[in-house]
Coordinates of C-alpha atoms in Angstrom, one line a residue:
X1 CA 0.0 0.0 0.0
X2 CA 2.8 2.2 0.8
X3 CA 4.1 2.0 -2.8
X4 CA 1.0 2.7 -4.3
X5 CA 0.3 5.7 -2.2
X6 CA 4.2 7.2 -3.3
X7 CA 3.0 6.6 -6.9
X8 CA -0.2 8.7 -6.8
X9 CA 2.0 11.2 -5.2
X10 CA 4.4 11.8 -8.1
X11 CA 1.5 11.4 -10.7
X12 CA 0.8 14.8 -10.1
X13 CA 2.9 17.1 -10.4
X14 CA 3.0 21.1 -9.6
X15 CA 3.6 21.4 -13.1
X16 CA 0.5 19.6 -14.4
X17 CA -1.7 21.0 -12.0
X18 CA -0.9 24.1 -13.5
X19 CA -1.5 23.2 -17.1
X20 CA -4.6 21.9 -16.0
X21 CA -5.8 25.7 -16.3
X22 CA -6.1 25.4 -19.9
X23 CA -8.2 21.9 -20.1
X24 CA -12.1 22.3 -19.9
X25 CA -13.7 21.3 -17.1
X26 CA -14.6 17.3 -18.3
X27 CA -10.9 17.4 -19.3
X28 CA -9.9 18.2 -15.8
X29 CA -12.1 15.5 -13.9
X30 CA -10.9 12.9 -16.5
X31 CA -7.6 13.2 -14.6
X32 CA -8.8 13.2 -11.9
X33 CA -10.6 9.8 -12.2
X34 CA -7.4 8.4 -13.7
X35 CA -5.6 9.3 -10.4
X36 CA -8.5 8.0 -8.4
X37 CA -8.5 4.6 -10.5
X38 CA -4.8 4.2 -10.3
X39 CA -4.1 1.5 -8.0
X40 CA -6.7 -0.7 -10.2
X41 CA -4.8 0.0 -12.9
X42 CA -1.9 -0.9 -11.2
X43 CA -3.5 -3.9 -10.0
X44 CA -4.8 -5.0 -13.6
X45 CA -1.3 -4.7 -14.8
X46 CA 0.7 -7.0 -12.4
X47 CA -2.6 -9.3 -13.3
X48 CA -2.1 -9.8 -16.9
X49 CA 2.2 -9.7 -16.7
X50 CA 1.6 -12.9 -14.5
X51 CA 0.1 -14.6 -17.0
X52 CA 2.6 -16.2 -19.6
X53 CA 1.1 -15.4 -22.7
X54 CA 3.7 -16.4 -25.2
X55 CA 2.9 -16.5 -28.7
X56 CA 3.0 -20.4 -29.0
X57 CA 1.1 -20.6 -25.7
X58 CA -2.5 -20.5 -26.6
X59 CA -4.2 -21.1 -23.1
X60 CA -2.0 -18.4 -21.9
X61 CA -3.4 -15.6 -24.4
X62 CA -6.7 -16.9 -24.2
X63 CA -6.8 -16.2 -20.6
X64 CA -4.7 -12.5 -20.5
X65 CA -8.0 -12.0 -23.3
X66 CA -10.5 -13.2 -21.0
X67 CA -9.6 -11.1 -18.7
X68 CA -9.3 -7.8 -20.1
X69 CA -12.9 -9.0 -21.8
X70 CA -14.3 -9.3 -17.8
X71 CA -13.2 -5.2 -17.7
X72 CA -14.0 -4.1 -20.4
X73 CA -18.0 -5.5 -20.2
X74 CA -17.4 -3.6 -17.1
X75 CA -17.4 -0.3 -18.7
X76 CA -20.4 -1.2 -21.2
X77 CA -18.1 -3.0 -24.2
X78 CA -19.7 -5.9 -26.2
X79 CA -16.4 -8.1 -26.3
X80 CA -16.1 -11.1 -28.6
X81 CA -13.1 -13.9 -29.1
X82 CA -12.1 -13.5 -32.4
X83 CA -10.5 -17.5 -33.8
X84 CA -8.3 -17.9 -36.5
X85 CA -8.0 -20.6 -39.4
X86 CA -6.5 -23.9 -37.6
X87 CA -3.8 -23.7 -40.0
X88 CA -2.5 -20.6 -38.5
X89 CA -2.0 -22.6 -35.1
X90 CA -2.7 -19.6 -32.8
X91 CA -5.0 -18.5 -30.2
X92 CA -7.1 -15.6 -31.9
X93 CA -7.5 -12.1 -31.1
X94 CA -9.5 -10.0 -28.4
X95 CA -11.9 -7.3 -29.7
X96 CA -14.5 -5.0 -27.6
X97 CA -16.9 -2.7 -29.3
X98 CA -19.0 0.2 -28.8
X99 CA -20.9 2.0 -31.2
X100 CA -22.5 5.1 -31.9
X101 CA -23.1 8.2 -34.2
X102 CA -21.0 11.2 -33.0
X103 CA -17.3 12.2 -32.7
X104 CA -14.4 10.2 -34.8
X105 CA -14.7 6.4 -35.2
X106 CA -11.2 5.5 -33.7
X107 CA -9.6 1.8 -34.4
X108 CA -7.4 1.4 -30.8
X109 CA -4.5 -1.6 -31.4
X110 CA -2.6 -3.6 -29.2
X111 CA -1.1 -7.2 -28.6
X112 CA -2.0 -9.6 -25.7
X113 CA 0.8 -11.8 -26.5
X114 CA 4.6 -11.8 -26.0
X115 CA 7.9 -13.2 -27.2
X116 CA 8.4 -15.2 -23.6
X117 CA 7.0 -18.7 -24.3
X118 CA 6.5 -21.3 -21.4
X119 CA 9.7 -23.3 -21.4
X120 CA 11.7 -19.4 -21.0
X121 CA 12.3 -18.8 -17.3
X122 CA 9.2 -16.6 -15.8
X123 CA 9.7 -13.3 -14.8
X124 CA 6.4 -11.7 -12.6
X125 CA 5.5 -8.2 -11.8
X126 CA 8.0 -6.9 -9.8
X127 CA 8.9 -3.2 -8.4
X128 CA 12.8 -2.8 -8.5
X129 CA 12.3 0.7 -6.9
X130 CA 9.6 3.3 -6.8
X131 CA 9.6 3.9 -10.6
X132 CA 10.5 1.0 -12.4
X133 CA 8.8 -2.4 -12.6
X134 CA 9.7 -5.5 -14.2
X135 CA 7.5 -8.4 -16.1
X136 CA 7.5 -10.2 -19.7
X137 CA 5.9 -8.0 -21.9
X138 CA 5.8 -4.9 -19.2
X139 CA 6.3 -2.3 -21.7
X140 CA 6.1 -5.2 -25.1
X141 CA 3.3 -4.4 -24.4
X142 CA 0.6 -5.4 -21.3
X143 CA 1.6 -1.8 -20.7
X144 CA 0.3 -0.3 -23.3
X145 CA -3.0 -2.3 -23.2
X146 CA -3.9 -1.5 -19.8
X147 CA -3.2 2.3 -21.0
X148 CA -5.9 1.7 -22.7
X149 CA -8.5 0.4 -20.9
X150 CA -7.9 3.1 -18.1
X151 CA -7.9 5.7 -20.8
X152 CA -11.5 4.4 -21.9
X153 CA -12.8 3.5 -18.1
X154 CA -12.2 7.1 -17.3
X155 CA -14.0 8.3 -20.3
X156 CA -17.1 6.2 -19.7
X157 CA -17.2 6.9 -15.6
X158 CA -17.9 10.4 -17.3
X159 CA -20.2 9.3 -19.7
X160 CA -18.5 10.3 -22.3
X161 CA -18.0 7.3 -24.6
X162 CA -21.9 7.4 -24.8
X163 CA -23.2 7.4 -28.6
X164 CA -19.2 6.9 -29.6
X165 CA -17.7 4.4 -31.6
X166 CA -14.5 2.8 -30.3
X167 CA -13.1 -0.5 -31.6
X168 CA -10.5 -2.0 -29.4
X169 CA -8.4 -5.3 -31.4
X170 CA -5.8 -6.4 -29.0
X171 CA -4.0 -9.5 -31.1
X172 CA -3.0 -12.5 -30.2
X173 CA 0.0 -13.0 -32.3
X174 CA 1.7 -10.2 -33.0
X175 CA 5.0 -11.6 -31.8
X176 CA 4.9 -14.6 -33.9
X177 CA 2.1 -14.6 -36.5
X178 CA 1.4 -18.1 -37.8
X179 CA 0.0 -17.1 -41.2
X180 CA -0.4 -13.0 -41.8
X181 CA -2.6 -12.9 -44.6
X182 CA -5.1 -15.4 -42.9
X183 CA -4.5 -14.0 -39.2
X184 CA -5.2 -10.4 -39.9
X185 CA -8.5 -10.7 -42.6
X186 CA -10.7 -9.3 -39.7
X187 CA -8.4 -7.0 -38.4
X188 CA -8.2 -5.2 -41.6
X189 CA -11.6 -5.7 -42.7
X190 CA -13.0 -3.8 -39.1
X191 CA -10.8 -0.9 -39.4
X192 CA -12.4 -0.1 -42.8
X193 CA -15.3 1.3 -41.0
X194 CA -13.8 3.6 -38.8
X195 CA -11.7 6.7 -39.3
X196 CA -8.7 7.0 -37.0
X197 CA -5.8 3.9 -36.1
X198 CA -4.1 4.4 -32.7
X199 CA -1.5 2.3 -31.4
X200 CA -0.1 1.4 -28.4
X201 CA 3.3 -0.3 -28.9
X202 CA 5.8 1.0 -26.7
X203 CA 6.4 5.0 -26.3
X204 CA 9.5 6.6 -26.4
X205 CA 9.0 8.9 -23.6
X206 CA 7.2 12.1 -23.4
X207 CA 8.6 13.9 -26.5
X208 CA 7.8 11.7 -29.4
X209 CA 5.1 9.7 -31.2
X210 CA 5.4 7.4 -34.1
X211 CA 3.6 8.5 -37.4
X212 CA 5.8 6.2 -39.6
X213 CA 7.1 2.6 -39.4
X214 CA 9.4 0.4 -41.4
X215 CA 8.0 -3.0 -42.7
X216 CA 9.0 -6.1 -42.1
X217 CA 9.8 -9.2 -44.5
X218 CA 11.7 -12.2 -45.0
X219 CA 14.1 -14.0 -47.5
X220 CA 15.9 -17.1 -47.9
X221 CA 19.3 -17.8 -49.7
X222 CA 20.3 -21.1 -51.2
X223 CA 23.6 -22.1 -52.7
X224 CA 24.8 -25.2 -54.1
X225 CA 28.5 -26.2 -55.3
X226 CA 30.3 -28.9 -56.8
X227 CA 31.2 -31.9 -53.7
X228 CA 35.0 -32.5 -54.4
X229 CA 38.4 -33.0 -52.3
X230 CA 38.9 -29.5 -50.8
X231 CA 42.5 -29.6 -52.4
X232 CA 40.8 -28.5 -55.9
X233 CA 38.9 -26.0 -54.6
X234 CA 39.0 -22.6 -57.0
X235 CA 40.4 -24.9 -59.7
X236 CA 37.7 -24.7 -63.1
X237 CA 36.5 -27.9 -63.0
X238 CA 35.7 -28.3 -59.2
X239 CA 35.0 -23.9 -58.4
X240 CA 34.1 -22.7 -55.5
X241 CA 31.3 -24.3 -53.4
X242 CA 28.3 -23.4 -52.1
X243 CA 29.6 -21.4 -48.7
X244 CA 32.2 -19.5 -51.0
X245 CA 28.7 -18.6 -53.0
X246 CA 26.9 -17.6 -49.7
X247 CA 29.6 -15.2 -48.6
X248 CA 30.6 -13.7 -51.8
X249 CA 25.9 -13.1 -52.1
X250 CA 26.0 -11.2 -48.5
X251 CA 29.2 -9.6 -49.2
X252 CA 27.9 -8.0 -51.9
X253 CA 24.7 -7.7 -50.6
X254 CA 26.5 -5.4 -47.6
X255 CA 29.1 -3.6 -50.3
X256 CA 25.4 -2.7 -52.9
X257 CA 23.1 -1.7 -51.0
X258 CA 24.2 -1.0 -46.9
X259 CA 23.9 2.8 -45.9
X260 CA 20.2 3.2 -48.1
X261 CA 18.2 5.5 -45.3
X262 CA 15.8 3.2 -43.6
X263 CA 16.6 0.2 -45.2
X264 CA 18.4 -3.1 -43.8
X265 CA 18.8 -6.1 -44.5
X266 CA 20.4 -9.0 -41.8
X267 CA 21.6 -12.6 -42.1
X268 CA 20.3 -14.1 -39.1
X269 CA 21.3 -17.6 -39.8
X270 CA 23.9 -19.9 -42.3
X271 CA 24.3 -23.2 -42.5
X272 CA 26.5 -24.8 -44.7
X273 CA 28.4 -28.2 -45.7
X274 CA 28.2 -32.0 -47.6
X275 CA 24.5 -32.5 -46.0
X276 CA 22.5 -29.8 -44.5
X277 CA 18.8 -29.6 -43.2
X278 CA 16.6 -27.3 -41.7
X279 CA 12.9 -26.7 -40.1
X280 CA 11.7 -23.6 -40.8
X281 CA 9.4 -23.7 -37.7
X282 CA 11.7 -24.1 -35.2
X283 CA 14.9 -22.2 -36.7
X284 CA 17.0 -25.4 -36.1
X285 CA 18.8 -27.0 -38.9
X286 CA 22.3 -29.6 -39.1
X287 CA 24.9 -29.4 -41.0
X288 CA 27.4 -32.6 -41.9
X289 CA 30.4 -31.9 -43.6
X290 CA 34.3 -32.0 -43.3
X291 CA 37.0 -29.5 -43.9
X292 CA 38.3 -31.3 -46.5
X293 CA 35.5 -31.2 -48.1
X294 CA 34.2 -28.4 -50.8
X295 CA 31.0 -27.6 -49.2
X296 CA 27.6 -28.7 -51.7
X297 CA 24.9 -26.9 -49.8
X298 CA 24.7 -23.7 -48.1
X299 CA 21.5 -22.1 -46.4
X300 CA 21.0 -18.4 -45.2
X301 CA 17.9 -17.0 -43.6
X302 CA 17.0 -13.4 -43.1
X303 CA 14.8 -10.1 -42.8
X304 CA 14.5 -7.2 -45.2
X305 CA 13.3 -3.8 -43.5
X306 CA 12.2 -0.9 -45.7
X307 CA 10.3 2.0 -45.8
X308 CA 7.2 1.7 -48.3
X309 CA 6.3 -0.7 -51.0
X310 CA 8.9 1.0 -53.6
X311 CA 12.1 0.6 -51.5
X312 CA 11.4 -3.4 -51.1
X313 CA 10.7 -3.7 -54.4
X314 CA 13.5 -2.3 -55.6
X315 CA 16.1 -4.0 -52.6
X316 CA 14.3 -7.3 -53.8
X317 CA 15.3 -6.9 -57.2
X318 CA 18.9 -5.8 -57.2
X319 CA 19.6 -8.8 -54.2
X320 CA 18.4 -11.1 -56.8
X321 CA 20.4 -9.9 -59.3
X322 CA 23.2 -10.3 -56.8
X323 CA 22.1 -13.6 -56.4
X324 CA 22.0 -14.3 -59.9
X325 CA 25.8 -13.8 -61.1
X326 CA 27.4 -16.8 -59.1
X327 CA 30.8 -17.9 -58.7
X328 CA 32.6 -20.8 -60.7
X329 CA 30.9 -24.6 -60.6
X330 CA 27.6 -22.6 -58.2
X331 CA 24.4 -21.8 -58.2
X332 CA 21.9 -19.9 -56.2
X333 CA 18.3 -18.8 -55.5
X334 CA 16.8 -16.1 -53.1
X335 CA 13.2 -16.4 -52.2
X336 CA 11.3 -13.8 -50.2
X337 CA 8.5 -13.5 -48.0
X338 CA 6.0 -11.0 -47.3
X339 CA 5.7 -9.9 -43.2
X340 CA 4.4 -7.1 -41.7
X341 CA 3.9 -3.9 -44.3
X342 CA 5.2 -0.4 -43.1
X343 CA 3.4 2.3 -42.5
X344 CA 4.3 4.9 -44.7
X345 CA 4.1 8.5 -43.4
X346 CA 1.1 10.2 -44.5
X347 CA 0.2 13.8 -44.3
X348 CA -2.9 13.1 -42.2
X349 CA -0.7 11.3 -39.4
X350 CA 1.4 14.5 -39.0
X351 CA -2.2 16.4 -38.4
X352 CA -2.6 14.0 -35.7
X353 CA 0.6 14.9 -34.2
X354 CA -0.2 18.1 -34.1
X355 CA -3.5 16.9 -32.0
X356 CA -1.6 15.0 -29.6
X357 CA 1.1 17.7 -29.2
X358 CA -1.5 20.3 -28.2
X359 CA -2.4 17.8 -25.7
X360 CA 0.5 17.4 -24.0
X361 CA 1.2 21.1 -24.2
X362 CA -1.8 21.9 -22.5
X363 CA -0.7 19.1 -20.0
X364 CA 2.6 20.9 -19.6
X365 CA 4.4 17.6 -20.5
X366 CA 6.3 19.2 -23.2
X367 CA 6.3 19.3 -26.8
X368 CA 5.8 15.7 -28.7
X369 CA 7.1 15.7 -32.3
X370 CA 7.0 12.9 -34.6
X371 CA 10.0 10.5 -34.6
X372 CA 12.6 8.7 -36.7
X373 CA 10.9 5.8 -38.6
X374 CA 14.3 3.9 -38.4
X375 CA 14.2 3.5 -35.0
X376 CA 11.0 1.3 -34.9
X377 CA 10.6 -2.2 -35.5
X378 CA 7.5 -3.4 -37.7
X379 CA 4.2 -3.6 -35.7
X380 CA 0.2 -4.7 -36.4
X381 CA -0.7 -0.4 -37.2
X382 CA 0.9 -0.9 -40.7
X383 CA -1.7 -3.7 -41.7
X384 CA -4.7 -0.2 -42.1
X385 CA -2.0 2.7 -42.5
X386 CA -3.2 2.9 -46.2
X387 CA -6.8 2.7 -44.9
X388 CA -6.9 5.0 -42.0
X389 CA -4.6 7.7 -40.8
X390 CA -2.7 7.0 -38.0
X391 CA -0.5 7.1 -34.6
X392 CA 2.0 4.5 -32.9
X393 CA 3.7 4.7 -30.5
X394 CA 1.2 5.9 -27.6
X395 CA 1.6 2.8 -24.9
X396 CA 3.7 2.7 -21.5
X397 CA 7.8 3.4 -21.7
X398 CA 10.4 1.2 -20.8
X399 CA 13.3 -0.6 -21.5
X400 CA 14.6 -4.1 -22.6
X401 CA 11.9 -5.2 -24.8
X402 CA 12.0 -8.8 -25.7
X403 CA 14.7 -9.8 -23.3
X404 CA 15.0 -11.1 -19.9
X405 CA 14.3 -8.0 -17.0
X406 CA 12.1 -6.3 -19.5
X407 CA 10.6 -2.8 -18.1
X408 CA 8.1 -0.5 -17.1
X409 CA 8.8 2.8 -16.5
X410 CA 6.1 3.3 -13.4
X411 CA 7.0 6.8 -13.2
X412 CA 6.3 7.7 -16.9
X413 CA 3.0 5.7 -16.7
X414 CA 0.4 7.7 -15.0
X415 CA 0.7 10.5 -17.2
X416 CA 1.2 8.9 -20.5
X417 CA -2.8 7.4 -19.4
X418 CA -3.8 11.3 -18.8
X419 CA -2.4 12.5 -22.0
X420 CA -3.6 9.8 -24.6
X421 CA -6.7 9.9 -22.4
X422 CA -7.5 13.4 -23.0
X423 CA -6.5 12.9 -26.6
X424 CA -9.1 9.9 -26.9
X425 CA -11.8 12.9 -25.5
X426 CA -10.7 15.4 -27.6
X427 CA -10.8 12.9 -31.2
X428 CA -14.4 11.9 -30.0
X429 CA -16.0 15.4 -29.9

């Protein structure tokens, strides 16, 4: 209780409650109500952190789902478990609804699941001092989720989500989708009828908001050589073999096209030798070979990240032209893989900068300006950006996404749920 009562202290600051002189009157009780509510919401948080809810472990996401569906019925949501094909082999996606006639239809996005699956060692909800907490996904992003749903509790303790529309699609697989095209068909078919995307992947801090995002998408390198005694290797009749054609590809590869603004492109794997295999499910593959040996098989597997359709395009056909030229006694193929699309930065998401920095001006939490697209990953938002305009970005700070002792910054936290709070009011008038 004591740690509770410290953070409702430093949520308000003598510096917001001066701001608040330029926030209407419904503005000003919304954050109140979000001080008043905060110990549920830290509550909820630590809730859904102690659930695993690894991509792979479908129980697990069902559950971190059911519960944010016994909350948001709470606040007068129609919630709904949305399955995917079996083939995808994934738990679905949570989805609550209102509807209504006035104010913008907004499209709010999340993900319930995280890249910590059940055999990983389990890290809870933990406080490591007054302003920092620890938990998988804390900030990656059951942060950012619960942000949400405290944004849109205070809203309707006021009333004012009545006659609104507001979609919440919190997915289940974000971290390790089993089939794209087939897992998000309703996702993109809902956010046709609204007119704003938000999302709440991780913030960086106060000061900036995401209103452009690289894509993500895969590719897959195959060599073969001639299988001879290594002592006639570069000779004519034996060449070079199939890892001397892997590294002369990526070398080039680097040497081409490395430095391109927003683009890269990273070998995460390479297996080469006499006999190689591989499961593309579980990233595992064998190799059998001998250093005597001119290698016959080499196998590469990597990502492609790029801003807008035109700059894959393009990467993709000059690495296959690389690909394409092969040393003596070789030969090679690259095939590629579509991922996650980016989301390219439209005029309309700079307008909605300017809405949120208003916001946070008003706050007196300084000025927000949109940041670098290169220094975000791929994330669900770019699935609608050509549909509707959007924001990313908006969820909980921290640090260590991904990796063991993942954080929260606890400090950070309340008002990041006051500011997209009263920029959820201010989009619905």
């Amino acid at each position: 209780m004591k740690k509770f009562t410290l953070i409702l202290i430093l949520a308000v600051s003598p510096l917001f409650s001066f701001a608040q002189q330029k926030l209407n009157k419904d503005e000003q009780k919304l954050i109140e109500l979000i001080d008043k509510n905060y110990q549920e919401t830290v509550a909820l948080l630590e809730e859904v952190i102690n659930i695993n809810s690894g991509s792979l472990n479908k129980e697990g996401v069902r559950e971190v789902g059911r519960v944010f569906a016994r909350e948001f019925e709470k606040i007068g949501f129609q919630t709904e478990w949305v399955e995917v094909p079996a083939e995808v082999n994934r738990a679905g996606h949570f989805v609550a609804t209102r509807k209504g006639t006035k104010g913008k239809k907004l499209f709010l996005i999340g993900h319930i699941d995280t890249v910590f699956e059940k055999d990983m060692p389990f890290t809870p909800f933990t406080w490591l001092n007054d302003s920092t907490a620890t938990g998988q996904g804390a900030n990656d992003m059951k942060g950012g989720d619960v942000l949400v749903f405290a944004s849109l509790k205070a809203l309707h303790e006021l009333g004012l989500l009545e006659d609104r529309t507001v979609t919440v699609y919190f997915m289940g697989d974000e971290e390790s989708s089993g089939d794209n095209e087939l897992s998000r068909r309703d996702f993109i078919e809902r956010s046709k009828s609204h007119d704003i995307a938000l999302g709440y992947e991780t913030a960086q801090g106060f000061n900036t908001v995401t209103v452009a995002r690289r894509g993500s998408s895969g590719w897959t390198l195959k060599t073969s050589g001639r299988q001879s005694h290594s002592s006639g290797v570069f000779r004519e009749s034996v060449g070079y073999g199939a890892i001397y054609e892997a590294a002369r590809i990526l070398t080039e590869f680097r040497e081409e096209l490395a430095g391109e603004q927003y683009l890269t492109f990273n070998p995460g794997q390479i297996i080469g030798g006499s006999d190689i295999s591989y499961d593309d499910i579980t990233g595992r593959g064998e190799a059998l070979g001998k250093t005597n040996i001119v290698a016959r098989e080499a196998y590469v597997t990597g990502d492609l990240r790029f801003l807008g359709e035109e700059q894959k395009e393009r990467t993709r056909a000059k690495m296959k032209e690389i690909v394409d030229r092969n040393l003596n006694q070789t030969d090679a193929e690259i095939t590629f893989r579509d991922g996650i699309p980016s989301m390219s930065p439209r005029e309309e998401n700079f307008e909605l900068a300017a809405v949120l920095n208003q916001v946070s001006l008003d706050m007196g939490l300084g000025e927000v300006k949109p940041g670098d697209p290169g220094s975000r990953g791929a994330a669900d938002i770019a699935y609608v950006a050509e549909i509707l305009p959007g924001l990313d970005g908006l969820g909980a700070s921290g640090r260590g996404a991904h990796a063991p002792g993942e954080t929260i910054n606890m400090k950070q936290f309340p008002d990041l749920i006051k500011r997209n709070t009263i920029l959820l009011y201010r989009l619905t008038r």
